[in-house]
PDB file of C-alpha atoms in Angstrom:
ATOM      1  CA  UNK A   1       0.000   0.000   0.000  1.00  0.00           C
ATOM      2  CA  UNK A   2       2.903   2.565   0.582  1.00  0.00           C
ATOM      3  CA  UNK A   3       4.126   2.034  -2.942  1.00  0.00           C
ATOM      4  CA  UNK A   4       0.880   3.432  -4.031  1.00  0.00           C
ATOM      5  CA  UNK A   5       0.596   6.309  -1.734  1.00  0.00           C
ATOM      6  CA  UNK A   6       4.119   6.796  -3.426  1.00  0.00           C
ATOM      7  CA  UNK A   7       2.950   6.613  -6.873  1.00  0.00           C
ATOM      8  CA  UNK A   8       0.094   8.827  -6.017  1.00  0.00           C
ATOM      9  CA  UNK A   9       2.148  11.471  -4.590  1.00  0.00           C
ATOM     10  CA  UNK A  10       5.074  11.959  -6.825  1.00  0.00           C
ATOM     11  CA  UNK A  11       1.841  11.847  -9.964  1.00  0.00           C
ATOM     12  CA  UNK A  12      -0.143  14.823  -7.199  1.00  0.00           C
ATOM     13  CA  UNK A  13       3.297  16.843  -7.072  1.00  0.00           C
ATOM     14  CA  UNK A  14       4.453  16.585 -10.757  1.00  0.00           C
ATOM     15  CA  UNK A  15       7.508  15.875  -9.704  1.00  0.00           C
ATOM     16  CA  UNK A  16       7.659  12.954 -12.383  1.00  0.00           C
ATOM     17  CA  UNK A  17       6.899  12.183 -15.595  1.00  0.00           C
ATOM     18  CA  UNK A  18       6.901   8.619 -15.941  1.00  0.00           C
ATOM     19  CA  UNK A  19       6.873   5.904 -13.500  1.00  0.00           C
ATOM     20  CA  UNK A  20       8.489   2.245 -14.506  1.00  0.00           C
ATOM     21  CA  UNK A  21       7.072   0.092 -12.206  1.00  0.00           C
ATOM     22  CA  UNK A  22       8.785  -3.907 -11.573  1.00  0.00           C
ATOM     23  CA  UNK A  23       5.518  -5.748 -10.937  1.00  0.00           C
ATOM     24  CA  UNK A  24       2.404  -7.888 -12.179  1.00  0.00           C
ATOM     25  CA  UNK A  25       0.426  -7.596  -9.345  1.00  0.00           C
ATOM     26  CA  UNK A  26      -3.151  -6.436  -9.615  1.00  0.00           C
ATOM     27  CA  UNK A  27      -2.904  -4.291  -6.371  1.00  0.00           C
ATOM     28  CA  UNK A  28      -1.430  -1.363  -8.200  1.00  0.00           C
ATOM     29  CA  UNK A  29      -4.065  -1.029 -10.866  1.00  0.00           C
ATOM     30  CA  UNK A  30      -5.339   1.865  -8.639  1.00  0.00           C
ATOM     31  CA  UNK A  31      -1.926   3.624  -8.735  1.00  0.00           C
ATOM     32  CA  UNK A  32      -1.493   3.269 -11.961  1.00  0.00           C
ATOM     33  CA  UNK A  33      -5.442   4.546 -12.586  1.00  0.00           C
ATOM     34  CA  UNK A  34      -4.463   7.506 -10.417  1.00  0.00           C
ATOM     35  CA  UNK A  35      -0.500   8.653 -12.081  1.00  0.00           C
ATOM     36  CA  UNK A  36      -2.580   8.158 -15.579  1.00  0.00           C
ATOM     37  CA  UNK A  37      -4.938  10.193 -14.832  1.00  0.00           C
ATOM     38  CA  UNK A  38      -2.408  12.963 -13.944  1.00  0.00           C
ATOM     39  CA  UNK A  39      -0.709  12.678 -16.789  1.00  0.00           C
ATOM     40  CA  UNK A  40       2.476  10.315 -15.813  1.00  0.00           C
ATOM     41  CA  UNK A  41       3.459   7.954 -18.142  1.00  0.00           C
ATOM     42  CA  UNK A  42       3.184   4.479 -16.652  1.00  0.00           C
ATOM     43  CA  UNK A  43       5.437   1.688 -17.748  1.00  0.00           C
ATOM     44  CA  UNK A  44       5.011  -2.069 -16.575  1.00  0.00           C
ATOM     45  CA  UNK A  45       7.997  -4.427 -16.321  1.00  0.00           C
ATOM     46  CA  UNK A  46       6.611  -7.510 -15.075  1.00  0.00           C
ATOM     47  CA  UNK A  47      10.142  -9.374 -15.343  1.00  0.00           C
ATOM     48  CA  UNK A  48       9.033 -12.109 -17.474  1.00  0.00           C
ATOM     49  CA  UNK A  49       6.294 -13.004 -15.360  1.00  0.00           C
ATOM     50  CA  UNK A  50       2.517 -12.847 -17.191  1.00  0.00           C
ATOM     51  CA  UNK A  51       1.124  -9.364 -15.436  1.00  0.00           C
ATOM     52  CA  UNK A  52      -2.478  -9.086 -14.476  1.00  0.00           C
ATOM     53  CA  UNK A  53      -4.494  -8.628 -17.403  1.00  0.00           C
ATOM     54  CA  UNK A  54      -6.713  -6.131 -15.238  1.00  0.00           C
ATOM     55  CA  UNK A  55      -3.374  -4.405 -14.389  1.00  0.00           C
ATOM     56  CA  UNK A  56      -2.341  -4.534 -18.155  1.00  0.00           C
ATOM     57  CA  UNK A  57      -5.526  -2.316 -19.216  1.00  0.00           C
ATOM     58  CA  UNK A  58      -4.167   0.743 -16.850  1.00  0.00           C
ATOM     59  CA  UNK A  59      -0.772   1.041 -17.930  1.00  0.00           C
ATOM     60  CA  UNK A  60       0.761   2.905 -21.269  1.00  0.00           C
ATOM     61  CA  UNK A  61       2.880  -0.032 -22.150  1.00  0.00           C
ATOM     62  CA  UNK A  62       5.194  -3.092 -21.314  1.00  0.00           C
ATOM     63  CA  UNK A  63       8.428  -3.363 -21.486  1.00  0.00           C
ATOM     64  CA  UNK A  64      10.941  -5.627 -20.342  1.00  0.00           C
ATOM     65  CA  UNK A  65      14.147  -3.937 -19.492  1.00  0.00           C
ATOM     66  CA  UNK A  66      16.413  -6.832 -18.589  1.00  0.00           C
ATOM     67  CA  UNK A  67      17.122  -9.794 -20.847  1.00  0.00           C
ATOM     68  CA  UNK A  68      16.407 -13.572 -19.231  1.00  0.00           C
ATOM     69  CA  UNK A  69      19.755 -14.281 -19.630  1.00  0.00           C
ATOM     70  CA  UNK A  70      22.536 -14.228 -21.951  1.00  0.00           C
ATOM     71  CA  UNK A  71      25.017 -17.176 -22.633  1.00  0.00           C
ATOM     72  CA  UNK A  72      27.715 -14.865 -23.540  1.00  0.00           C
ATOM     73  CA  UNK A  73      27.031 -11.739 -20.933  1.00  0.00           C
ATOM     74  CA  UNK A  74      30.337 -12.933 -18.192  1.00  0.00           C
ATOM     75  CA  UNK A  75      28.861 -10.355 -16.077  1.00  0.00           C
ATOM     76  CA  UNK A  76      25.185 -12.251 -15.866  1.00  0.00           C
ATOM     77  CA  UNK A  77      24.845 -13.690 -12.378  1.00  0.00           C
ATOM     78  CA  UNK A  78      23.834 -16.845 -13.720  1.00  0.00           C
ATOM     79  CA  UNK A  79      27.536 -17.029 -15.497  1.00  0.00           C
ATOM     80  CA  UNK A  80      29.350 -15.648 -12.352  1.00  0.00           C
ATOM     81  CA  UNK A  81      31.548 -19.034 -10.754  1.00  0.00           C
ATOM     82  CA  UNK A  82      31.097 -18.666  -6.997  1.00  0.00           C
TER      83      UNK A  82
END
């Protein structure tokens, strides 16, 4: 719930202009109702999870920002010997 006072006060202020957020869940379909409605740009990364379709219809698109993984990244945690 804090994220979404969050949300709803930086979209109240205008202090931003777009809000990426790193989630699927449906819970923040009012938050992202609310920073649309001000005029924020509201970007869903769901991380290659399948994001609420209810949570889908609020946002202004869906993008995912980091790759699953890449074979030939050496920096990739998942090629990283520990």
């Amino acid at each position: 719930m804090r994220i979404g006072l969050d949300i709803a006060a930086l979209s109240e202020a205008g202090l931003v202009n777009q809000i990426i957020m790193i989630s699927g869940d449906s819970d923040f379909v009012p938050a992202a109702k609310h920073a649309r409605r001000s005029g924020i740009d509201f970007i869903l990364d769901p991380m290659w999870a399948r994001a609420a379709d209810s949570l889908n219809e609020h946002v202004d698109g869906v993008r995912e920002c980091v790759a699953r993984r890449s074979e030939n990244d050496p920096l990739h945690v998942g090629n990283i010997d520990l």
